[in-house]
Coordinates of C-alpha atoms in Angstrom, one line a residue:
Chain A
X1 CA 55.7 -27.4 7.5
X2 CA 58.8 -28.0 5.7
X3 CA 60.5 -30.1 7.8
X4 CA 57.2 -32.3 8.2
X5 CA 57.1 -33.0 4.6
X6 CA 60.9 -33.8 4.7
X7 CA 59.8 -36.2 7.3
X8 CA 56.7 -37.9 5.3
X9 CA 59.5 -38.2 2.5
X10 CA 61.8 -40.0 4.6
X11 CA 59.1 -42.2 5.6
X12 CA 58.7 -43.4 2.4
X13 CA 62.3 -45.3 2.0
X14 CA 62.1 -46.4 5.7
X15 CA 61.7 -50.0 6.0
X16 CA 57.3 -51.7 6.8
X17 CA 57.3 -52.1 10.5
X18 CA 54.6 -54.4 10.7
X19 CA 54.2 -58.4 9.7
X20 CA 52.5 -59.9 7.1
X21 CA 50.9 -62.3 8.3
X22 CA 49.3 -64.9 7.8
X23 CA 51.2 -64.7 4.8
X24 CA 54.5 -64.8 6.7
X25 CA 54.8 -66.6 10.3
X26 CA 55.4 -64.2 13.3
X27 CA 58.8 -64.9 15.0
X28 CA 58.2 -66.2 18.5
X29 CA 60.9 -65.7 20.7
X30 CA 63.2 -68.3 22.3
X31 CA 61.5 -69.2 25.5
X32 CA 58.4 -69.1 24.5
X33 CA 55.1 -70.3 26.7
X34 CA 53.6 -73.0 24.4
X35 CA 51.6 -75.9 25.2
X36 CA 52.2 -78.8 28.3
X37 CA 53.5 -81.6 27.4
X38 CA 52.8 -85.3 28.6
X39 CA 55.1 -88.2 29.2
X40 CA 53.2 -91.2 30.5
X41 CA 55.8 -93.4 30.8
X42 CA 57.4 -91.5 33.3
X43 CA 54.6 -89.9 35.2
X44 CA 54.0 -91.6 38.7
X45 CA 50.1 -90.3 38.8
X46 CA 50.8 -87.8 42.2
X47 CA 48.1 -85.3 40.6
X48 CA 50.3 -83.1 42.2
X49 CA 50.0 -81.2 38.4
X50 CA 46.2 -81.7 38.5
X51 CA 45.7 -80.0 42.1
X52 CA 48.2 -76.8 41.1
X53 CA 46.5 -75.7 38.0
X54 CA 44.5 -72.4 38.4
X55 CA 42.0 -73.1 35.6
X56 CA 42.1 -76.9 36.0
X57 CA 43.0 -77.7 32.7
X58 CA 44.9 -81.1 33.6
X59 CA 42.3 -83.8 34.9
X60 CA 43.4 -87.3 35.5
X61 CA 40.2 -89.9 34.8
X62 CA 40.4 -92.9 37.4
X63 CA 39.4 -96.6 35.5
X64 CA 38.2 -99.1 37.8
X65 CA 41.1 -101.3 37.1
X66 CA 43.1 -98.6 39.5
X67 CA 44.8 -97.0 36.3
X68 CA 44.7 -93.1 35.8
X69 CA 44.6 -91.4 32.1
X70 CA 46.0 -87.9 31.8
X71 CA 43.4 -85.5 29.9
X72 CA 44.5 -81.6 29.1
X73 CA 42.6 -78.9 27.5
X74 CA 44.7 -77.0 25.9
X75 CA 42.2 -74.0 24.9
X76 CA 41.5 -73.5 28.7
X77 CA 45.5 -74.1 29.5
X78 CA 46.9 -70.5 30.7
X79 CA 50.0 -71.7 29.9
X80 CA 51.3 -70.9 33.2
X81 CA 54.0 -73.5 33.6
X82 CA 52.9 -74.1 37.8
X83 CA 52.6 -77.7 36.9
X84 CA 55.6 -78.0 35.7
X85 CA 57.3 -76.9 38.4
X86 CA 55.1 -78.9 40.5
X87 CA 55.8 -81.9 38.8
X88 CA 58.5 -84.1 40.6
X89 CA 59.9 -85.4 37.3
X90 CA 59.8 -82.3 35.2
X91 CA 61.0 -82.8 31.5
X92 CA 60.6 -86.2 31.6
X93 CA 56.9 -86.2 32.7
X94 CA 55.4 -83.0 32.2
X95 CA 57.4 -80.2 30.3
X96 CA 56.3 -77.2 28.7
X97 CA 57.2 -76.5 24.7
X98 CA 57.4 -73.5 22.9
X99 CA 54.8 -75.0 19.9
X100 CA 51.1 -72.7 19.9
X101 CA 47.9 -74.4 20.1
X102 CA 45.5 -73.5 17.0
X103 CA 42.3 -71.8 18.0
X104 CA 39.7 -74.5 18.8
X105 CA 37.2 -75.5 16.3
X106 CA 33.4 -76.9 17.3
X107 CA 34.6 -80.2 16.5
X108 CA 37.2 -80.1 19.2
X109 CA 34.7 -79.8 22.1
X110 CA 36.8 -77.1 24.0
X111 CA 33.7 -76.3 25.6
X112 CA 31.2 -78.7 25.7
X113 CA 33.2 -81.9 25.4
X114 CA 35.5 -80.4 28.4
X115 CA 32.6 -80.1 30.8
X116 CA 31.6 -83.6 30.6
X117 CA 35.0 -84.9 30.8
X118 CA 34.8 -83.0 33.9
X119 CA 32.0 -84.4 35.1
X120 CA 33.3 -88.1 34.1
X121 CA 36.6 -87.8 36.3
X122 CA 34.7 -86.7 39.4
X123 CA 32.3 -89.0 39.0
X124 CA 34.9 -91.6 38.4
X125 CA 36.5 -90.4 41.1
X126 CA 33.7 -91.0 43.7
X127 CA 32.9 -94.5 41.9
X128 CA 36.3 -95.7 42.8
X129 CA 36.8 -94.7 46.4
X130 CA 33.2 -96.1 47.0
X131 CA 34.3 -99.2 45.7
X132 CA 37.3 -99.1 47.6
X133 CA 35.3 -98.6 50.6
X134 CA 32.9 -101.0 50.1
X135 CA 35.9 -103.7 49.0
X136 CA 37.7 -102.8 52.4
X137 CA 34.2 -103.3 54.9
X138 CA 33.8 -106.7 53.0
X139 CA 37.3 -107.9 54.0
X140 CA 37.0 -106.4 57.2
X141 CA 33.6 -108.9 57.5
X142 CA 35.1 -111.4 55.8
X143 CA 38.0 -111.2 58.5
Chain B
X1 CA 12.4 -23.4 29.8
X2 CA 15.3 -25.5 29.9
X3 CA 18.5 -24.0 29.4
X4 CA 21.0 -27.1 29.5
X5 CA 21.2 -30.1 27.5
X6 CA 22.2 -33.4 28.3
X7 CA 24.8 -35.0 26.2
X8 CA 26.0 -38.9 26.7
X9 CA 29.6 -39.9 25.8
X10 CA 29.5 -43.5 25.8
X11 CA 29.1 -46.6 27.2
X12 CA 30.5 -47.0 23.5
X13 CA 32.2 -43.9 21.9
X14 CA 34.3 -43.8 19.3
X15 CA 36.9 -42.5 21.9
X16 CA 36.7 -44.8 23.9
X17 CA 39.0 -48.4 24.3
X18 CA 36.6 -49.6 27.1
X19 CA 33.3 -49.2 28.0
X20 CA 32.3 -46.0 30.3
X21 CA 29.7 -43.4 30.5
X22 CA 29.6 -39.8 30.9
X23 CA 26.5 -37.8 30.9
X24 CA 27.3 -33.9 30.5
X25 CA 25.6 -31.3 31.2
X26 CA 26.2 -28.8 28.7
X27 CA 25.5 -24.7 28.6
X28 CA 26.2 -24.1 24.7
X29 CA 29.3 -26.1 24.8
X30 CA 31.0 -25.6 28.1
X31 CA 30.2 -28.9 30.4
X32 CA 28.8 -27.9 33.8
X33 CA 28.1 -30.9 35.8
X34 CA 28.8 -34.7 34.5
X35 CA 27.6 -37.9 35.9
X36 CA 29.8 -41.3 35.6
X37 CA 28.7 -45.2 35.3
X38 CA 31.8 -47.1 35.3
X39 CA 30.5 -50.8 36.2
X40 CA 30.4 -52.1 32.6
X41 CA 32.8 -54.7 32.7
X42 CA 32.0 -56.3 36.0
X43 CA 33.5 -60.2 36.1
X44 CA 33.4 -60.9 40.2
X45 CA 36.7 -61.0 40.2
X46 CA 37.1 -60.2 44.2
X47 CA 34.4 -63.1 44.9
X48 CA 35.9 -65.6 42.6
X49 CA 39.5 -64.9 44.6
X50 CA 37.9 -66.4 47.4
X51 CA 34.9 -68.8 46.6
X52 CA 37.0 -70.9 43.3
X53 CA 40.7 -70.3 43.9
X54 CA 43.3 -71.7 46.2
X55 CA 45.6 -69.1 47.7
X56 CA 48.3 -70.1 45.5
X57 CA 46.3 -69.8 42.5
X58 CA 44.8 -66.4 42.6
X59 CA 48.0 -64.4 42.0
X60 CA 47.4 -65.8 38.5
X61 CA 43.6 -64.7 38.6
X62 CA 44.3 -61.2 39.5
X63 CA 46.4 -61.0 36.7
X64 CA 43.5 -61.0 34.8
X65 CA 42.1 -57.7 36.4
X66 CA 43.5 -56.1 33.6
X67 CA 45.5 -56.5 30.5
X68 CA 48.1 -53.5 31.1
X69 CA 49.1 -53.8 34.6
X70 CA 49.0 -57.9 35.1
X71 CA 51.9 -57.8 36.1
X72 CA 51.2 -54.5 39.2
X73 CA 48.0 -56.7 40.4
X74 CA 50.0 -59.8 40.7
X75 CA 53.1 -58.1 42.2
X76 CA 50.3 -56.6 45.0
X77 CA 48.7 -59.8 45.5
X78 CA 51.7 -61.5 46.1
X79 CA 53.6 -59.5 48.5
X80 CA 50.1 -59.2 50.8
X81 CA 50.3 -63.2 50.7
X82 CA 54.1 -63.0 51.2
X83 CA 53.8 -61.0 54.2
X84 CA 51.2 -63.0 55.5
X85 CA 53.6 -66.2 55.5
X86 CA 56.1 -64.0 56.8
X87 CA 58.6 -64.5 53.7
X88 CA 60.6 -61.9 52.6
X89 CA 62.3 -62.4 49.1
X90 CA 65.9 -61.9 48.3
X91 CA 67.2 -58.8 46.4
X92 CA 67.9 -60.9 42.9
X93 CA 63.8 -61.7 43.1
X94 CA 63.2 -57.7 43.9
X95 CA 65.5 -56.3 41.7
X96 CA 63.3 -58.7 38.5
X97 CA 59.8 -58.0 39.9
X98 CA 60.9 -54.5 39.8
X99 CA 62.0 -54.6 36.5
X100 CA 58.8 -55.8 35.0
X101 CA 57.0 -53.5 36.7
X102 CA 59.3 -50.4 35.3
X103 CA 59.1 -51.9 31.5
X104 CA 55.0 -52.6 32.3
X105 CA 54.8 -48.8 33.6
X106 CA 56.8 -47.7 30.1
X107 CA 54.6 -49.4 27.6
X108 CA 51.4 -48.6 29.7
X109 CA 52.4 -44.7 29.8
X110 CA 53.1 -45.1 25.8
X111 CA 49.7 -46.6 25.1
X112 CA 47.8 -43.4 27.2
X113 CA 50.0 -41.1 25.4
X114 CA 49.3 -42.5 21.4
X115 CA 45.7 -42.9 22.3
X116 CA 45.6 -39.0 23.7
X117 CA 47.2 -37.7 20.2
X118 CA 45.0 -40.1 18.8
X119 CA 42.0 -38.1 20.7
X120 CA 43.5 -35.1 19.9
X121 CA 43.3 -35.8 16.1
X122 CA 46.8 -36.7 15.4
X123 CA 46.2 -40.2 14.2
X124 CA 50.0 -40.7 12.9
X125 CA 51.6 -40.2 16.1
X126 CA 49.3 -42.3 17.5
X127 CA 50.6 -45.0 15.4
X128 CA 53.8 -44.2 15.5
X129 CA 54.5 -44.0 19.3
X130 CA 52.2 -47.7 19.5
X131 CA 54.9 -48.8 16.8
X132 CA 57.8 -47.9 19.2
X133 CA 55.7 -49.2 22.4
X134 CA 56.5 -52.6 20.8
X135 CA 60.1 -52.6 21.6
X136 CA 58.9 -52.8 25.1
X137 CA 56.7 -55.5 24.5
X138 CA 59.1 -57.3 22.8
X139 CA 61.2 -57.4 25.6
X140 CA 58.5 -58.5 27.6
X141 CA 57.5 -61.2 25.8
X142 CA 61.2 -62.1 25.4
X143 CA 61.5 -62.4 29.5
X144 CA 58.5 -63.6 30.3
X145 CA 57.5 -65.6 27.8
X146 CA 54.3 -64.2 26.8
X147 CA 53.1 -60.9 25.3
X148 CA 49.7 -59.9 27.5
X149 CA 49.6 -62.4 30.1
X150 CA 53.4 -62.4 31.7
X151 CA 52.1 -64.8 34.2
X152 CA 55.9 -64.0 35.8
X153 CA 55.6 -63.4 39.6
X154 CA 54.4 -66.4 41.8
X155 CA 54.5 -66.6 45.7
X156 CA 58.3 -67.3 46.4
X157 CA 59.9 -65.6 43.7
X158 CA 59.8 -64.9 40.1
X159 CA 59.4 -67.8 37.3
X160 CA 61.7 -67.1 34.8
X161 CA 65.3 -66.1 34.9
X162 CA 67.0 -63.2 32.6
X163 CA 69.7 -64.6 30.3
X164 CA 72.6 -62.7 28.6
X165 CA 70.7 -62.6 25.4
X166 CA 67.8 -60.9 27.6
X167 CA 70.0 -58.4 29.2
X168 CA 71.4 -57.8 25.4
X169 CA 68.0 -57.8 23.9
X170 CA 66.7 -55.4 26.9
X171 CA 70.1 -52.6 26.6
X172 CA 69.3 -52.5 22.7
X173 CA 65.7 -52.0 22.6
X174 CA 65.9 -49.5 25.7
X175 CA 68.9 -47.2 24.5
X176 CA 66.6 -47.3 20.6
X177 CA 63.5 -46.3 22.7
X178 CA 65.4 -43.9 24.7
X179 CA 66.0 -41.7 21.5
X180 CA 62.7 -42.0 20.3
X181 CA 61.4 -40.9 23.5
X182 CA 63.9 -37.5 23.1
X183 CA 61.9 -37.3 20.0
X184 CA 58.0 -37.6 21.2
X185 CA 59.1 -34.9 24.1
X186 CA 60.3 -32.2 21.3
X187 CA 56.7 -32.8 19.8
X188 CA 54.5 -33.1 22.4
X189 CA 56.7 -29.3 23.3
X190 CA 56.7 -27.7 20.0
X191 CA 54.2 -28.9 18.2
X192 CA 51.3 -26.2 17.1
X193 CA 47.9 -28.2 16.5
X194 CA 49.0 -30.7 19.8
X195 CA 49.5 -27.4 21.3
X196 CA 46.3 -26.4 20.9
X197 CA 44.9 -29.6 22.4
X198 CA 46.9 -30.1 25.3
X199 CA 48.1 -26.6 26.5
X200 CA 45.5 -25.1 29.0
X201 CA 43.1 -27.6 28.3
X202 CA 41.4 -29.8 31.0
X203 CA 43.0 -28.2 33.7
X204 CA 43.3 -29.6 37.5
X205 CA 44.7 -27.4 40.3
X206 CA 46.6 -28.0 43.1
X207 CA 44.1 -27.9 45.7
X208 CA 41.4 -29.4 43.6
X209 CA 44.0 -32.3 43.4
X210 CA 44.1 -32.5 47.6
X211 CA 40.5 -32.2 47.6
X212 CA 39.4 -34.5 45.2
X213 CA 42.7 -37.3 46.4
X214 CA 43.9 -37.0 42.9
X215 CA 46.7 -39.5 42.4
X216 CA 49.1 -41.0 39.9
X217 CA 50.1 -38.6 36.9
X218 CA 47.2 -37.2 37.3
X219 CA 48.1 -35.8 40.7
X220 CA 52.2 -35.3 39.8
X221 CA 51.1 -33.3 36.9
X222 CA 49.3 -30.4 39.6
X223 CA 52.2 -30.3 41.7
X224 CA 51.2 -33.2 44.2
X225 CA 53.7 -34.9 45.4
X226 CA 52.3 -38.6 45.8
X227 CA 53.9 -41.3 45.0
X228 CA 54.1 -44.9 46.6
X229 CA 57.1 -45.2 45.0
X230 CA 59.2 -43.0 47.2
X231 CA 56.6 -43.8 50.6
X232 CA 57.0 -47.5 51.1
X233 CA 59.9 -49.7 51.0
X234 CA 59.1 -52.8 49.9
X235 CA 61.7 -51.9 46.8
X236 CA 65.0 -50.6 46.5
X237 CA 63.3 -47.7 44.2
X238 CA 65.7 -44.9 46.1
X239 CA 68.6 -46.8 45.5
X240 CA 68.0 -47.3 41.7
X241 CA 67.8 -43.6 40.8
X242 CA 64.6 -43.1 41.3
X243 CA 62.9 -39.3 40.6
X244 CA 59.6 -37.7 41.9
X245 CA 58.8 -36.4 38.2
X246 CA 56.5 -32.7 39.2
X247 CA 54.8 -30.3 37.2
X248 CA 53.2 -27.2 37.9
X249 CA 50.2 -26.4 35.4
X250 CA 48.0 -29.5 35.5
X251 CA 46.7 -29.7 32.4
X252 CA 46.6 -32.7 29.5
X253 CA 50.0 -31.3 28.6
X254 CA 51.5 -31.2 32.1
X255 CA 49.9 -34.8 32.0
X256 CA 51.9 -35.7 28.8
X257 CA 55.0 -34.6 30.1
X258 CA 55.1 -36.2 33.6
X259 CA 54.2 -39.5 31.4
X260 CA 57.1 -38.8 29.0
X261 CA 59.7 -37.8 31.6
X262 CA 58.6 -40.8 34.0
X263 CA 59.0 -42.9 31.0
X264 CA 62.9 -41.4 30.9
X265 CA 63.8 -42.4 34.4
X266 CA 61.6 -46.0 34.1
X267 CA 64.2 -46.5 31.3
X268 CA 67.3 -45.2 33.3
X269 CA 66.0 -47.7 36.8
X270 CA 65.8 -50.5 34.1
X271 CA 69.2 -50.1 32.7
X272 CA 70.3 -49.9 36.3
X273 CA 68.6 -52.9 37.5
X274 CA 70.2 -54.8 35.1
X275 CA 73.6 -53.1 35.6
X276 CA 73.7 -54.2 39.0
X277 CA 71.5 -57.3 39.1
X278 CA 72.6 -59.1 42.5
X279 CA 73.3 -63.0 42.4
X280 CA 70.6 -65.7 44.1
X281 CA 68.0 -67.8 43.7
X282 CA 64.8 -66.7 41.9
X283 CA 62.5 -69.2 43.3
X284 CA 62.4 -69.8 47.2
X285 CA 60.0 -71.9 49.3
X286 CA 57.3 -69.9 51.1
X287 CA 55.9 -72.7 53.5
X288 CA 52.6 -72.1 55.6
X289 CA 48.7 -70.9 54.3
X290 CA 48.0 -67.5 55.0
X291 CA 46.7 -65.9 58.2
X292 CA 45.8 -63.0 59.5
X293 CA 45.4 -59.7 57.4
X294 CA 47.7 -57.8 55.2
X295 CA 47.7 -54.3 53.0
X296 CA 50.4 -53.6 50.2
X297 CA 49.9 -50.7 48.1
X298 CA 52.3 -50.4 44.8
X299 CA 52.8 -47.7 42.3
X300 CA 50.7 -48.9 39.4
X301 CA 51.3 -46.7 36.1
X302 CA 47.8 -45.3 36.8
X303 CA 48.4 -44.5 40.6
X304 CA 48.5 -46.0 44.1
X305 CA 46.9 -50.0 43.9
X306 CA 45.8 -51.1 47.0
X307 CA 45.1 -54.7 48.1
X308 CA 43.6 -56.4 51.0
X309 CA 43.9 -60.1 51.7
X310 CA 42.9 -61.8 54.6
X311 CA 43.1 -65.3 54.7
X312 CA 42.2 -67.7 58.2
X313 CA 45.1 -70.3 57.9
X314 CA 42.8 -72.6 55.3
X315 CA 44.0 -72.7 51.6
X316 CA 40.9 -70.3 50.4
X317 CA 40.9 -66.9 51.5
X318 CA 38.3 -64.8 53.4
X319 CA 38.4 -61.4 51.3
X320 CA 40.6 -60.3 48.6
X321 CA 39.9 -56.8 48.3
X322 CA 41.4 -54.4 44.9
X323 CA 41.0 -50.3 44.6
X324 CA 42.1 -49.6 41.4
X325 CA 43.6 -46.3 40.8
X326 CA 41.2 -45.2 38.2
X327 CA 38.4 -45.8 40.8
X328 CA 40.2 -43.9 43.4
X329 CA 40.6 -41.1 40.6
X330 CA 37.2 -40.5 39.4
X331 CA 36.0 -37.6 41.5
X332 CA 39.1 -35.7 40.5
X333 CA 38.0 -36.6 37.0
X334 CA 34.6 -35.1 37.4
X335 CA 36.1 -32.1 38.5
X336 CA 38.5 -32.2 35.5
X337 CA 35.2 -31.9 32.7
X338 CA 33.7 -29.3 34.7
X339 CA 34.0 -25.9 32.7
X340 CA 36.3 -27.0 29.0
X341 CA 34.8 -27.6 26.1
X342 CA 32.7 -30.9 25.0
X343 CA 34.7 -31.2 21.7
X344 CA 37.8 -31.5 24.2
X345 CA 36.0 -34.2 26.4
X346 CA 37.5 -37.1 24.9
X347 CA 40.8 -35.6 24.9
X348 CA 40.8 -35.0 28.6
X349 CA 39.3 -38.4 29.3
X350 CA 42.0 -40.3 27.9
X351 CA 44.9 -37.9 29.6
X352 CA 43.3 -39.6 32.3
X353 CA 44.4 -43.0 31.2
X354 CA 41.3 -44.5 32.6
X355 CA 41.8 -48.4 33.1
X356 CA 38.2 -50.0 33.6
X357 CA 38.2 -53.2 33.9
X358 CA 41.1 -52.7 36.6
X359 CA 37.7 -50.1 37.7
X360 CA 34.9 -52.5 37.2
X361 CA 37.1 -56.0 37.7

């Protein structure tokens, strides 16, 4: 009894052990597993990134001019870093950063906006090697 | 006329951190027979492993089985891949999965102990030992990069490499949680009203515990020695001080204790892990798809994880199959509740440390 209130006395001068926040920022530590970064100048498009990732949060959409555009969801991102390491040109392509992606608001389309991007790079996808297709049976006629 | 009644505890109880049920049947208030629905939090984990994943992919989906042992799921998963390519890894890549798996073990042994004071009534030290878990967590998140989701093991090797800061950060925080631990074990001993909770109470014996395959803590605490620890060798456990922690009565206090002192020689195998941390690569090339069948069981903090994986030499698998120490556990559990007290029920249940999602996955 007497050495329990001694304890809850003690207690009172020891310092708060938990964080204020969101009035203070919590101190991430060095190292930490942040969001994936995108270089496009020095990517070489292997999709090599896009074929690794477990939830499939990097997508490359095809254009018909042959081009490919990088698209990454960060809210469905697991920030595991595989791509990273898949990548041939790591830090100068694709490198991951220690900054935290804010929670996703409606606007953003995590969800909604994400599936039919989805839908657009298959789709693209299949429009392009058709056209390639068809492009190589007409020269082969043409021939 | 009717001489028992019928009491539910759950599928939500205030008792409970995820949802299970227990129907008792109670004479007065002694339980006599209970009845268990543990398939709450089903997700198709097992099915998604082999209909939506890639081989090299799932380790980071089992991970997800649950949130305290990610990193014992994805340790399982990989080695059962790794011996299907035939890949054995180098000591350095050993020596670092077996250190997350120690400091995983430690914070998932506090977290059963603060939430059994908390059961027991004693809501302070349930704070306080969740305020001292976070040293552990800390360190953690400080190797891996993350607090929940380590995400640390992939086929190969191991993603991230400890630093001297790391090896600094990890001596400090385990020689501060070391005395602190010194501390919990004089309380959990001496203290009166724990006492009264713990000692005597929910009370498995030694051949209920070989009847009813007890394992884990659960079955250390009645004098079984099991441990998968000291029966495979896929780790250099024996080498690292490891110690089969026993005790004799088998109650939640028994329980308590082979958490505590298990937490004690975790924290020594860490320090020594990083004492004598070999040199070598922590990522190697394991080349080839999977084929053929493979079982690895590990020492989870709960018990004995078992995986299956059988892949066909094609990049999706045929059948990932998990057993979960909690599900392995549960007719030893049902033994537990029959004959103490309801009002000690939820006590007993989270000696247990009863993970289930890892149960329901």
């Amino acid at each position: 009894m007497f050495r329990s209130m001694l304890e809850a006395f003690k207690n009172l001068f020891k310092p708060v052990r938990t964080h204020l926040y969101p009035a203070e920022d919590i101190v991430l530590p060095s190292g930490y597993r942040g969001l994936i970064e995108y270089g496009i100048d020095a990517c070489i498009f292997c999709d090599k990134c896009e074929k690794v990732c477990p939830p499939g949060a990097i997508l490359f959409f095809q254009h018909e001019s042959g081009e490919k555009e990088y698209r990454y969801n960060p809210w469905l991102c697991i920030y595991c870093g595989e791509c990273v390491r898949a990548c041939p040109k790591p830090e100068e392509a694709l490198w991951q950063s220690e900054t935290k992606q804010r929670p996703a608001v409606v606007e953003d389309g995590a969800n909604e906006g994400w599936f039919a991007w989805e839908e657009a790079c298959k789709k693209s996808r299949e429009e392009y090697a058709a056209a390639k297709k068809a492009a190589k049976i007409q020269n082969k006629s043409e021939e | 006329m009717k001489k028992t009644v019928h009491i539910p505890l759950g599928s939500q109880h205030i008792s409970l951190l995820e949802p299970i049920r227990f129907k008792f049947e109670c004479e007065n208030e002694k339980i006599i027979g209970v009845d268990a629905d543990v398939g709450f939090v089903h997700r198709g984990v097992e099915l998604a492993c082999t209909r939506s994943f890639e081989f090299k992919q799932v380790g980071y989906v089992v991970a997800r089985v649950c949130g305290l042992c990610a990193i014992t799921h994805s340790l399982s998963y990989t080695l059962a891949v790794e011996k299907l390519l035939g890949y054995e890894a180098n000591d350095r890549i050993k020596y670092l999965r077996m250190l997350m798996v120690e400091l995983d073990r430690i914070h998932s042994h506090m977290l059963c102990l603060a939430h059994t004071a908390e059961n027991a009534g004693f809501e302070a030290l349930f704070m306080q030992i969740m305020g001292d878990r976070e040293l552990i967590m800390d360190v953690q998140e400080a190797i891996s990069g993350n607090r929940v989701q380590f995400d640390y093991i992939s086929i190969g090797g191991v993603n991230r490499d400890l630093t001297p800061e790391l090896i600094a950060l990890v001596h400090k925080n385990l020689s501060s949680l070391s005395e602190k631990i010194d501390a919990l074990m004089t309380l959990f001993d001496n203290n009166w009203s724990l006492s009264l909770k713990y000692k005597g109470i929910g009370i498995l014996t030694l051949e209920d515990a070989y009847t009813y395959n007890a394992l884990g803590p659960l079955a250390r605490a009645a004098g079984l020695a099991t441990d998968v620890r000291a029966e495979t060798s896929d780790f250099p456990y024996e080498a690292l001080g490891y110690k089969m922690i026993l005790e004799s009565t088998g109650d939640i206090h028994a329980r308590n204790f082979v958490r505590l002192r298990e937490i004690v020689n975790s924290i020594e195998m860490c320090r020594n892990i990083i004492d004598n941390l070999p040199s070598g690569e922590i990522q190697e090339k394991a080349k080839g798809k999977p084929n053929g069948e493979a079982v690895v069981r590990v020492e989870a903090p709960r018990g004995e994880l078992f995986y299956l994986v059988r892949g066909n030499g094609q990049n999706m698998l045929e059948r990932v199959r998990i057993k979960t120490p909690t599900f392995s556990a549960i007719p030893a559990m049902m033994e537990v509740f029959k004959g103490s007290e309801y009002a000690d029920a939820p006590a007993i249940l989270a000696s247990f440390d009863p993970c289930m999602s890892c149960t329901a996955k």
